[in-house]
Coordinates of C-alpha atoms in Angstrom, one line a residue:
X11 CA 38.9 -71.2 -30.7
X12 CA 42.0 -70.8 -33.3
X13 CA 41.4 -67.8 -35.5
X14 CA 44.3 -67.9 -37.5
X15 CA 43.1 -71.6 -38.4
X16 CA 39.2 -71.3 -38.6
X17 CA 39.4 -67.9 -40.6
X18 CA 42.5 -67.4 -42.2
X19 CA 43.6 -70.4 -43.4
X20 CA 41.0 -72.4 -44.4
X21 CA 42.1 -74.7 -47.1
X22 CA 44.4 -77.6 -46.5
X23 CA 48.0 -76.9 -47.8
X24 CA 47.2 -80.6 -49.7
X25 CA 45.1 -78.3 -51.1
X26 CA 46.6 -75.5 -52.2
X27 CA 47.9 -76.4 -55.8
X28 CA 49.2 -73.5 -58.3
X29 CA 47.6 -71.6 -60.2
X30 CA 43.9 -70.3 -57.9
X31 CA 42.7 -68.5 -61.1
X32 CA 43.6 -69.1 -64.2
X33 CA 42.0 -68.5 -67.9
X34 CA 43.2 -70.1 -71.2
X35 CA 42.4 -68.2 -74.4
X36 CA 39.9 -66.0 -72.7
X37 CA 38.2 -63.8 -75.4
X38 CA 35.7 -61.0 -75.0
X39 CA 33.5 -59.3 -77.4
X40 CA 30.6 -56.6 -77.4
X41 CA 28.0 -56.8 -80.1
X42 CA 28.4 -52.7 -80.6
X43 CA 32.6 -53.1 -80.8
X44 CA 34.8 -54.8 -84.0
X45 CA 37.8 -55.4 -82.0
X46 CA 37.6 -57.9 -78.7
X47 CA 37.7 -56.3 -75.2
X48 CA 40.2 -59.1 -74.7
X49 CA 41.9 -61.2 -77.3
X50 CA 43.3 -64.7 -76.7
X51 CA 44.3 -64.1 -73.2
X52 CA 46.4 -67.1 -70.8
X53 CA 47.2 -66.3 -67.6
X54 CA 47.8 -68.2 -64.6
X55 CA 47.6 -66.4 -60.5
X56 CA 49.4 -68.4 -58.7
X57 CA 48.3 -69.0 -54.9
X58 CA 49.7 -67.5 -51.9
X59 CA 51.1 -64.3 -53.9
X60 CA 49.8 -60.9 -54.2
X61 CA 49.1 -59.8 -58.3
X62 CA 49.0 -56.5 -60.1
X63 CA 47.4 -56.0 -63.1
X64 CA 47.8 -52.8 -64.7
X65 CA 48.0 -51.4 -68.5
X66 CA 47.3 -48.4 -70.1
X67 CA 43.4 -47.1 -69.5
X68 CA 41.0 -49.3 -71.7
X69 CA 43.2 -52.4 -72.1
X70 CA 40.9 -54.3 -70.6
X71 CA 41.5 -54.7 -66.9
X72 CA 38.3 -54.7 -65.3
X73 CA 36.8 -56.4 -68.5
X74 CA 39.4 -59.3 -67.3
X75 CA 38.1 -59.3 -64.1
X76 CA 34.7 -59.9 -65.2
X77 CA 35.7 -62.2 -67.3
X78 CA 37.3 -64.1 -64.9
X79 CA 34.3 -64.2 -62.3
X80 CA 32.2 -65.7 -65.4
X81 CA 30.3 -61.4 -64.8
X82 CA 30.9 -60.9 -68.3
X83 CA 30.8 -63.4 -70.8
X84 CA 33.5 -64.5 -72.9
X85 CA 35.0 -67.3 -75.1
X86 CA 38.1 -69.5 -73.8
X87 CA 38.2 -71.1 -70.3
X88 CA 38.4 -69.9 -66.6
X89 CA 39.6 -72.4 -63.9
X90 CA 39.6 -72.4 -60.0
X91 CA 42.2 -75.1 -59.0
X92 CA 42.1 -76.7 -62.3
X93 CA 38.3 -77.2 -62.3
X94 CA 36.4 -75.2 -65.3
X95 CA 34.2 -72.3 -64.0
X96 CA 31.1 -72.1 -66.0
X97 CA 29.1 -69.5 -63.7
X98 CA 29.5 -67.5 -61.3
X99 CA 28.2 -69.0 -58.8
X100 CA 30.4 -71.5 -58.7
X101 CA 32.6 -69.3 -57.4
X102 CA 30.7 -68.0 -54.4
X103 CA 32.3 -68.1 -51.0
X104 CA 35.9 -68.9 -52.3
X105 CA 36.6 -65.8 -54.8
X106 CA 35.6 -62.5 -53.9
X107 CA 35.4 -58.8 -55.4
X108 CA 36.6 -55.7 -53.4
X109 CA 35.2 -52.8 -55.8
X110 CA 37.1 -49.5 -55.7
X111 CA 34.1 -48.0 -53.8
X112 CA 33.0 -49.3 -50.7
X113 CA 28.9 -50.4 -51.2
X114 CA 27.7 -50.9 -47.8
X115 CA 24.6 -49.1 -46.7
X116 CA 25.5 -45.7 -45.3
X117 CA 23.1 -45.8 -42.5
X118 CA 24.5 -48.7 -40.8
X119 CA 27.8 -48.8 -38.5
X120 CA 30.9 -50.7 -39.6
X121 CA 30.0 -53.6 -37.0
X122 CA 26.8 -53.4 -38.3
X123 CA 27.8 -54.0 -42.1
X124 CA 30.2 -56.7 -41.5
X125 CA 27.3 -58.6 -39.7
X126 CA 24.8 -58.4 -42.0
X127 CA 27.5 -59.6 -44.4
X128 CA 28.3 -62.6 -42.2
X129 CA 24.9 -63.5 -41.7
X130 CA 24.1 -63.8 -45.3
X131 CA 27.6 -66.2 -45.7
X132 CA 28.1 -67.8 -42.5
X133 CA 25.6 -70.4 -41.1
X134 CA 27.4 -71.1 -37.4
X135 CA 26.0 -67.9 -35.2
X136 CA 29.8 -68.3 -33.5
X137 CA 31.7 -68.7 -36.1
X138 CA 30.1 -65.5 -37.3
X139 CA 31.0 -63.8 -34.4
X140 CA 34.6 -64.6 -34.4
X141 CA 34.9 -63.4 -38.2
X142 CA 33.4 -60.3 -37.0
X143 CA 36.0 -59.8 -34.4
X144 CA 39.0 -61.4 -36.3
X145 CA 38.1 -59.1 -39.8
X146 CA 37.8 -56.0 -38.2
X147 CA 40.9 -56.4 -36.3
X148 CA 43.1 -57.5 -39.5
X149 CA 41.2 -54.6 -41.1
X150 CA 42.5 -52.2 -38.4
X151 CA 38.6 -50.7 -37.6
X152 CA 38.2 -52.1 -34.3
X153 CA 38.0 -48.4 -33.0
X154 CA 35.2 -47.1 -35.7
X155 CA 33.3 -50.4 -35.3
X156 CA 30.5 -48.3 -33.5
X157 CA 30.6 -45.2 -36.4
X158 CA 28.1 -45.0 -39.5
X159 CA 29.9 -45.9 -42.8
X160 CA 28.4 -42.8 -44.0
X161 CA 30.9 -41.0 -41.5
X162 CA 34.1 -43.0 -42.7
X163 CA 37.5 -41.8 -44.3
X164 CA 37.9 -43.0 -48.1
X165 CA 40.6 -45.2 -46.8
X166 CA 38.6 -46.5 -43.9
X167 CA 36.3 -46.9 -46.6
X168 CA 38.0 -48.8 -48.7
X169 CA 38.9 -51.4 -45.5
X170 CA 35.8 -51.8 -44.8
X171 CA 35.1 -53.3 -48.8
X172 CA 37.8 -55.4 -47.9
X173 CA 36.5 -56.5 -44.5
X174 CA 33.0 -57.4 -46.1
X175 CA 35.2 -59.4 -48.9
X176 CA 36.7 -61.6 -46.4
X177 CA 33.7 -61.8 -44.2
X178 CA 33.2 -65.3 -46.1
X179 CA 36.4 -66.1 -46.4
X180 CA 37.4 -66.3 -49.7
X181 CA 41.0 -68.1 -50.5
X182 CA 41.5 -65.2 -54.2
X183 CA 39.8 -62.0 -53.5
X184 CA 40.7 -59.8 -56.8
X185 CA 41.0 -56.1 -55.8
X186 CA 39.1 -53.2 -58.7
X187 CA 41.5 -50.1 -57.5
X188 CA 41.0 -50.3 -54.1
X189 CA 43.6 -47.5 -53.6
X190 CA 42.3 -45.6 -56.8
X191 CA 41.6 -41.9 -55.3
X192 CA 43.6 -42.0 -51.8
X193 CA 46.0 -40.3 -51.2
X194 CA 49.7 -41.5 -51.0
X195 CA 49.6 -42.4 -47.3
X196 CA 46.4 -43.9 -47.2
X197 CA 47.8 -45.9 -50.7
X198 CA 50.6 -46.9 -48.8
X199 CA 48.3 -48.5 -45.8
X200 CA 46.2 -50.1 -48.1
X201 CA 49.3 -51.9 -49.6
X202 CA 50.7 -52.8 -46.6
X203 CA 46.9 -54.4 -45.4
X204 CA 47.1 -56.6 -48.8
X205 CA 50.8 -58.0 -47.8
X206 CA 49.6 -58.7 -44.4
X207 CA 46.7 -60.6 -46.3
X208 CA 48.7 -62.5 -48.0
X209 CA 51.4 -62.8 -45.5
X210 CA 49.2 -63.5 -42.0
X211 CA 45.6 -65.4 -43.6
X212 CA 46.9 -67.0 -46.6
X213 CA 45.1 -65.1 -48.9
X214 CA 45.8 -64.9 -53.3
X215 CA 44.7 -61.1 -54.0
X216 CA 45.2 -59.6 -58.2
X217 CA 44.4 -56.3 -58.0
X218 CA 44.2 -53.9 -60.3
X219 CA 46.2 -50.5 -59.8
X220 CA 47.1 -47.3 -61.9
X221 CA 49.8 -45.8 -59.6
X222 CA 52.8 -47.8 -61.5
X223 CA 55.7 -46.7 -58.3
X224 CA 53.7 -49.8 -55.9
X225 CA 54.4 -52.5 -58.7
X226 CA 58.2 -53.3 -56.3
X227 CA 55.3 -54.7 -53.8
X228 CA 53.9 -56.9 -55.8
X229 CA 54.8 -61.2 -56.3
X230 CA 54.1 -61.2 -59.9
X231 CA 52.7 -58.1 -62.4
X232 CA 50.2 -59.2 -65.0
X233 CA 51.0 -56.3 -67.8
X234 CA 47.6 -55.7 -70.7
X235 CA 47.7 -53.3 -73.7
X236 CA 44.9 -52.9 -76.3
X237 CA 43.2 -56.3 -75.1
X238 CA 46.0 -58.6 -75.5
X239 CA 47.8 -60.3 -72.4
X240 CA 51.6 -58.7 -73.1
X241 CA 53.3 -59.7 -69.8
X242 CA 53.2 -61.4 -66.6
X243 CA 55.9 -62.3 -64.4
X244 CA 57.9 -60.9 -61.1
X245 CA 58.2 -57.0 -60.7
X246 CA 61.8 -57.3 -61.6
X247 CA 61.4 -59.7 -64.7
X248 CA 58.9 -57.3 -66.1
X249 CA 62.0 -54.4 -65.6
X250 CA 64.2 -56.6 -67.4
X251 CA 61.9 -57.7 -70.3
X252 CA 60.5 -54.5 -71.0
X253 CA 63.9 -53.0 -70.5
X254 CA 62.8 -50.1 -68.0
X255 CA 65.3 -47.9 -65.7
X256 CA 61.8 -46.8 -63.5
X257 CA 58.3 -48.6 -63.3
X258 CA 56.5 -45.6 -64.1
X259 CA 58.2 -46.1 -68.0
X260 CA 56.3 -48.8 -68.4
X261 CA 53.3 -47.2 -70.2
X262 CA 56.0 -45.1 -72.8
X263 CA 57.7 -48.4 -73.3
X264 CA 54.7 -49.9 -74.9
X265 CA 53.9 -47.3 -77.6
X266 CA 57.1 -47.6 -78.9
X267 CA 55.9 -51.0 -81.0
X268 CA 52.7 -52.5 -81.4
X269 CA 50.1 -54.5 -79.8
X270 CA 50.6 -57.3 -82.0
X271 CA 54.5 -56.9 -81.7
X272 CA 54.1 -56.7 -78.3
X273 CA 51.8 -60.2 -78.6
X274 CA 54.3 -62.3 -80.5
X275 CA 56.6 -61.3 -78.3
X276 CA 55.4 -62.8 -75.1
X277 CA 53.7 -65.9 -77.3
X278 CA 57.2 -67.1 -78.0
X279 CA 58.0 -66.8 -73.8
X280 CA 54.6 -67.4 -71.6
X281 CA 55.0 -70.6 -69.8
X282 CA 51.5 -71.9 -68.4
X283 CA 51.6 -73.3 -65.0
X284 CA 50.0 -77.4 -64.9
X285 CA 46.8 -77.5 -64.0
X286 CA 46.0 -78.4 -60.8
X287 CA 44.3 -81.1 -58.5
X288 CA 40.7 -81.2 -59.8
X289 CA 39.6 -83.0 -56.4
X290 CA 40.6 -80.8 -54.7
X291 CA 38.6 -77.8 -56.3
X292 CA 35.7 -80.2 -55.8
X293 CA 36.1 -80.5 -52.5
X294 CA 36.5 -77.0 -51.8
X295 CA 33.2 -76.0 -53.5
X296 CA 30.6 -78.9 -51.7
X297 CA 32.4 -77.2 -48.6
X298 CA 31.4 -73.7 -49.1
X299 CA 27.8 -74.5 -50.4
X300 CA 27.5 -76.4 -47.4
X301 CA 28.6 -73.6 -44.8
X302 CA 26.2 -71.1 -46.3
X303 CA 23.0 -69.6 -44.5
X304 CA 19.9 -71.7 -45.9
X305 CA 17.1 -69.2 -48.0
X306 CA 15.0 -68.6 -44.9
X307 CA 17.6 -67.1 -42.5
X308 CA 19.1 -65.0 -45.5
X309 CA 15.0 -63.5 -45.9
X310 CA 14.7 -62.7 -42.3
X311 CA 18.7 -60.8 -42.4
X312 CA 17.6 -59.0 -45.1
X313 CA 13.8 -57.9 -43.9
X314 CA 15.2 -57.3 -40.6
X315 CA 18.2 -54.9 -41.7
X316 CA 15.5 -53.3 -44.3
X317 CA 13.3 -52.4 -41.3
X318 CA 16.5 -51.2 -39.8
X319 CA 17.5 -49.4 -42.3
X320 CA 14.1 -47.7 -43.3
X321 CA 13.5 -46.4 -39.8
X322 CA 17.1 -45.0 -39.7
X323 CA 16.3 -43.1 -42.9
X324 CA 14.2 -39.7 -41.2
X325 CA 13.6 -38.4 -45.0
X326 CA 12.1 -41.8 -45.9
X327 CA 10.2 -41.5 -43.1
X328 CA 9.2 -38.5 -43.3
X329 CA 8.2 -39.5 -46.9
X330 CA 6.0 -42.1 -46.0
X331 CA 4.8 -40.5 -42.9
X332 CA 3.5 -37.3 -44.9
X333 CA 1.8 -39.5 -48.1
X334 CA 0.4 -41.9 -45.5
X335 CA -1.8 -39.4 -43.5
X336 CA -2.2 -36.7 -46.3
X337 CA -3.4 -38.4 -49.3
X338 CA -6.4 -39.9 -47.2
X339 CA -7.4 -36.0 -45.9
X340 CA -6.7 -35.0 -49.6
X341 CA -9.7 -37.1 -50.4
X342 CA -12.1 -36.1 -47.4
X343 CA -12.1 -32.4 -48.1
X344 CA -14.5 -32.8 -51.0
X345 CA -16.6 -34.8 -48.6
X346 CA -16.5 -33.9 -45.2
X347 CA -19.0 -33.6 -44.1
X348 CA -20.1 -37.1 -45.8
X349 CA -22.3 -38.2 -48.1
X350 CA -25.1 -36.4 -49.3
X351 CA -28.4 -38.3 -48.8
X352 CA -29.8 -40.4 -51.5
X353 CA -33.4 -38.5 -52.4
X354 CA -36.5 -40.7 -52.7
X355 CA -38.1 -41.6 -56.1
X356 CA -40.9 -38.6 -56.7
X357 CA -44.6 -39.8 -56.6
X358 CA -45.6 -41.7 -60.2
X359 CA -46.7 -39.8 -62.8
X360 CA -50.0 -39.9 -63.5
X361 CA -51.9 -39.6 -66.4
X362 CA -52.5 -36.1 -66.2
X363 CA -48.5 -34.8 -66.6
X364 CA -48.0 -31.5 -65.2
X365 CA -44.8 -29.5 -66.2
X366 CA -44.1 -29.9 -62.2
X367 CA -44.1 -33.1 -62.6
X368 CA -41.1 -33.3 -65.4
X369 CA -39.4 -31.2 -63.8
X370 CA -39.2 -33.0 -60.2
X371 CA -38.4 -36.2 -62.2
X372 CA -35.4 -34.4 -64.1
X373 CA -34.3 -32.9 -60.7
X374 CA -34.4 -36.1 -59.2
X375 CA -32.5 -37.4 -62.4
X376 CA -30.2 -34.7 -62.6
X377 CA -29.3 -35.1 -58.4
X378 CA -28.9 -38.5 -58.6
X379 CA -26.4 -38.0 -61.4
X380 CA -24.9 -35.7 -59.2
X381 CA -24.4 -37.7 -56.1
X382 CA -23.4 -41.0 -58.2
X383 CA -20.2 -38.7 -59.9
X384 CA -19.3 -38.0 -56.8
X385 CA -19.0 -41.5 -55.1
X386 CA -17.4 -42.1 -58.4
X387 CA -14.7 -39.5 -58.2
X388 CA -13.9 -40.5 -54.2
X389 CA -13.3 -44.2 -54.7
X390 CA -11.1 -43.6 -58.1
X391 CA -9.4 -40.4 -56.2
X392 CA -8.2 -42.7 -53.3
X393 CA -7.4 -45.4 -56.1
X394 CA -5.2 -43.1 -57.8
X395 CA -3.5 -41.5 -54.6
X396 CA -2.9 -45.5 -53.6
X397 CA -1.7 -46.4 -57.1
X398 CA 0.8 -43.4 -56.3
X399 CA 1.8 -44.6 -52.8
X400 CA 2.7 -47.9 -54.2
X401 CA 4.6 -46.6 -57.2
X402 CA 6.9 -45.1 -54.6
X403 CA 7.1 -48.1 -52.4
X404 CA 8.7 -50.3 -55.4
X405 CA 10.2 -48.1 -58.0
X406 CA 13.2 -47.3 -56.3
X407 CA 13.6 -50.4 -53.3
X408 CA 16.1 -52.7 -56.0
X409 CA 17.4 -50.4 -58.2
X410 CA 19.0 -47.9 -55.7
X411 CA 21.0 -50.6 -53.8
X412 CA 21.9 -52.3 -57.1
X413 CA 25.6 -52.6 -56.2
X414 CA 25.1 -53.8 -53.1
X415 CA 23.1 -56.4 -54.1
X416 CA 25.1 -57.6 -56.6
X417 CA 28.2 -57.5 -54.2
X418 CA 26.6 -60.1 -51.9
X419 CA 25.3 -62.2 -55.4
X420 CA 29.2 -62.8 -55.4
X421 CA 29.1 -63.5 -51.8
X422 CA 26.4 -66.4 -51.7
X423 CA 23.0 -64.4 -51.4
X424 CA 19.9 -65.7 -52.7
X425 CA 18.2 -64.0 -55.2
X426 CA 15.0 -65.9 -53.9
X427 CA 15.8 -64.8 -50.1
X428 CA 16.4 -61.3 -51.5
X429 CA 13.3 -60.9 -54.4
X430 CA 11.0 -62.4 -51.0
X431 CA 12.2 -59.8 -48.4
X432 CA 11.6 -56.9 -50.8
X433 CA 8.6 -58.2 -51.8
X434 CA 7.1 -58.1 -47.5
X435 CA 8.8 -54.8 -47.0
X436 CA 7.2 -53.6 -49.5
X437 CA 4.2 -55.7 -49.1
X438 CA 4.3 -54.6 -45.5
X439 CA 3.9 -50.8 -45.9
X440 CA 1.1 -51.0 -49.0
X441 CA -0.7 -53.0 -46.6
X442 CA -0.6 -50.4 -43.7
X443 CA -1.6 -47.5 -46.5
X444 CA -4.3 -49.3 -48.2
X445 CA -6.0 -49.9 -44.5
X446 CA -6.0 -46.5 -43.1
X447 CA -7.3 -44.8 -46.5
X448 CA -10.3 -46.7 -46.8
X449 CA -10.4 -46.9 -42.8
X450 CA -10.2 -42.8 -42.8
X451 CA -12.1 -42.3 -45.3
X452 CA -14.6 -44.4 -45.1
X453 CA -14.7 -43.4 -41.4
X454 CA -15.7 -39.9 -42.5
X455 CA -17.2 -39.6 -45.9
X456 CA -19.1 -42.7 -44.7
X457 CA -19.4 -44.9 -47.8
X458 CA -21.8 -48.0 -47.7
X459 CA -20.4 -51.4 -47.6
X460 CA -18.4 -53.9 -45.7
X461 CA -15.8 -52.9 -44.1
X462 CA -13.5 -56.0 -44.7
X463 CA -13.6 -56.2 -48.3
X464 CA -13.1 -52.3 -49.1
X465 CA -10.1 -52.7 -46.5
X466 CA -8.7 -55.6 -48.4
X467 CA -9.4 -54.6 -52.1
X468 CA -8.1 -51.2 -51.5
X469 CA -5.1 -52.8 -49.5
X470 CA -4.4 -54.9 -52.4
X471 CA -4.2 -52.0 -54.7
X472 CA -1.6 -50.8 -52.9
X473 CA 0.3 -53.9 -53.0
X474 CA -0.4 -54.8 -56.1
X475 CA 1.2 -51.3 -57.8
X476 CA 4.5 -51.8 -55.0
X477 CA 5.0 -55.1 -56.5
X478 CA 4.9 -54.0 -60.0
X479 CA 6.7 -51.4 -59.4
X480 CA 9.4 -53.6 -58.0
X481 CA 10.1 -55.4 -61.0
X482 CA 10.3 -52.3 -62.8
X483 CA 13.0 -52.0 -60.8
X484 CA 14.4 -55.0 -60.6
X485 CA 15.1 -54.2 -64.2
X486 CA 16.0 -50.4 -64.7
X487 CA 20.0 -49.9 -64.4
X488 CA 19.1 -46.4 -62.4
X489 CA 16.3 -45.8 -59.7
X490 CA 15.9 -42.8 -61.6
X491 CA 14.8 -44.7 -65.1
X492 CA 12.6 -47.1 -62.4
X493 CA 11.2 -44.2 -61.0
X494 CA 10.1 -42.8 -64.5
X495 CA 8.7 -45.6 -65.3
X496 CA 6.5 -45.8 -62.3
X497 CA 5.1 -42.4 -62.8
X498 CA 4.1 -43.0 -66.4
X499 CA 2.0 -46.0 -65.1
X500 CA 0.6 -44.6 -62.8
X501 CA -0.2 -41.5 -65.4
X502 CA -1.5 -43.5 -67.3
X503 CA -4.3 -45.6 -64.7
X504 CA -6.8 -42.2 -64.8
X505 CA -7.3 -42.4 -69.4
X506 CA -6.8 -46.5 -69.3
X507 CA -9.4 -47.1 -66.7
X508 CA -12.4 -45.7 -68.4
X509 CA -14.3 -44.4 -66.0
X510 CA -14.1 -40.6 -66.4
X511 CA -13.7 -40.7 -70.3
X512 CA -15.5 -43.9 -71.9
X513 CA -13.0 -45.6 -73.8
X514 CA -13.4 -46.9 -77.2
X515 CA -15.2 -51.2 -77.0
X516 CA -11.8 -52.6 -78.9
X517 CA -9.7 -50.7 -75.8
X518 CA -11.4 -51.8 -73.2
X519 CA -10.0 -56.0 -73.3
X520 CA -6.8 -55.3 -74.3
X521 CA -6.6 -51.8 -71.3
X522 CA -8.5 -52.9 -68.4
X523 CA -6.8 -56.3 -67.3
X524 CA -3.7 -53.8 -66.8
X525 CA -5.2 -51.4 -64.8
X526 CA -5.2 -51.9 -61.1
X527 CA -7.6 -48.3 -60.6
X528 CA -9.9 -49.9 -62.8
X529 CA -9.8 -53.0 -60.5
X530 CA -9.5 -51.2 -57.4
X531 CA -12.3 -48.9 -58.5
X532 CA -14.7 -51.4 -59.5
X533 CA -13.9 -53.9 -56.1
X534 CA -15.1 -51.1 -54.3
X535 CA -17.7 -49.7 -56.1
X536 CA -19.2 -53.1 -56.5
X537 CA -19.1 -53.2 -52.3
X538 CA -21.8 -50.8 -51.7
X539 CA -24.4 -53.2 -54.3
X540 CA -26.9 -53.0 -51.0
X541 CA -26.6 -49.3 -50.5
X542 CA -28.9 -47.0 -52.5
X543 CA -25.5 -45.4 -53.7
X544 CA -25.2 -47.4 -56.0
X545 CA -28.0 -46.8 -57.8
X546 CA -26.5 -43.4 -58.1
X547 CA -23.5 -44.8 -59.5
X548 CA -25.0 -46.9 -62.1
X549 CA -27.2 -43.6 -63.0
X550 CA -23.9 -41.4 -63.7
X551 CA -21.4 -44.4 -65.0
X552 CA -23.7 -46.8 -67.0
X553 CA -21.0 -49.3 -67.2
X554 CA -20.2 -52.8 -65.3
X555 CA -18.6 -53.9 -62.5
X556 CA -17.2 -56.6 -61.3
X557 CA -17.5 -58.2 -57.6
X558 CA -14.8 -57.6 -54.8
X559 CA -13.5 -61.2 -55.4
X560 CA -13.0 -60.9 -58.8
X561 CA -11.2 -57.5 -58.9
X562 CA -9.2 -59.2 -55.5
X563 CA -8.3 -61.7 -58.2
X564 CA -7.4 -59.8 -60.8
X565 CA -4.8 -57.7 -58.5
X566 CA -3.4 -60.6 -57.0
X567 CA -2.1 -61.5 -60.7
X568 CA -1.1 -58.5 -61.3
X569 CA 1.0 -58.3 -58.3
X570 CA 2.6 -62.1 -58.9
X571 CA 3.3 -60.4 -62.7
X572 CA 5.5 -57.7 -61.0
X573 CA 7.2 -60.1 -58.8
X574 CA 7.8 -62.3 -62.0
X575 CA 9.4 -59.5 -63.8
X576 CA 11.6 -58.6 -60.2
X577 CA 12.8 -62.4 -59.9
X578 CA 14.3 -62.1 -63.7
X579 CA 15.8 -58.4 -63.0
X580 CA 17.3 -60.4 -60.0
X581 CA 18.7 -62.8 -61.7
X582 CA 20.0 -60.5 -64.2
X583 CA 23.7 -59.2 -63.6
X584 CA 24.3 -56.0 -63.6
X585 CA 27.7 -54.9 -62.3
X586 CA 28.7 -52.0 -63.7

């Protein structure tokens, strides 16, 4: 296989037109700012060149990048080879974004990271293998292929970030400050790599940089100032245009006159390139879509990766192991010798009632209430601990790797495949925890009732809570906020269930449909209906319980609501 043809130059020359990516009159506004972040920017990034995007801090460089990728909405037109682009999905497989810092999973090796990326964006296995070897060679990470991401240097992390974006073989690559924070030698090596990608792989690259001293290595320079485009051209043209003796003088030169003056001056001089062939853009778009793996392939690739990460994360394993074994032990401590026997009903009181008869009857009622309270408390304790397990399973699952997910979406990851892999992963853990809690506690305490019903009810309790918290994780922009919201939800389970403290009549129909703990408790208690322990519960509780089938349906509906929230959150773009 000729890798230089299959990987490096995926487009036939007849499809390569100038510019590859452009925008016309692009303006980006945000509600809380009076001035736009970008104002009427028109720029053409020509094919096969290395572009620098520079400007003082806050001038709109990152905003321009996000607007070109349609991550940030804006007024105006973005075109890919002359074809208007409305949403980010239209750029998948054709335009890549290399972030400032690598978003690879720290517990994976370099090779595993690239293999995982390829499994999500390249369908053919032989092509995956060939591209893996080629990318490792191109970015110079062959010697580090078996090293974990957590052990890479800063420069190696930037190379890995570039490699992961090169895996889908995009024609255009936007690099967001990939040299920022590196020492001069590492920065020069990264820029040499970008030059090699242009010269040897036929890539077009746009790089946001801060070091103006590196501008001579770029083919074209785009200068932004206070949200306006004030120059776009070659490095020598920039030096003449601003009257500079050194590129380091650029920002001082910009401050010599107002942004309006620079804007007017540039508008008098700029010339836009003619629009390219639209048919070529449509053809390459079809090719990119057809070569992408399907939803099922992505699902299994994601699930396999998540399981690998799970078993490598010793901290997470220790926590899951501790709560899975420790929480049931906490429950049985209160009834380690089993449930007390339910006393027999005293002899019926005759015509001549004695004080002893009344005392026996009162003692019987008290003992029933005590046993019922114990059963209620033990089942409720189980359920609340299970909701805590579910919260722990789902709360951080998406929020903690949001940057990874967003980056993979730009490479073609299906949100449905991603969410399905997360739902199955947390569901598997939750089923094991719920089943173990039911079996362990029932085996020692001796709860009566059907084993299958109780295992199903308690397991679904954990799954349901995990999926609801998975929704929180997808909606929140940080794992800390998702965890805090999930803890609040668990905290409200006990009082709003209305089992220990009776709820006002008007609150029950409002609160109970949303309270996981009530339905898991109610279904478990109702499964004991054939035993005398159920009578003791009625003696102590006095409220209504619901059939296990009803409880399971409600718990499933609660979980589905959580998945709907997660789907909504996964569909939203949250690139920082």
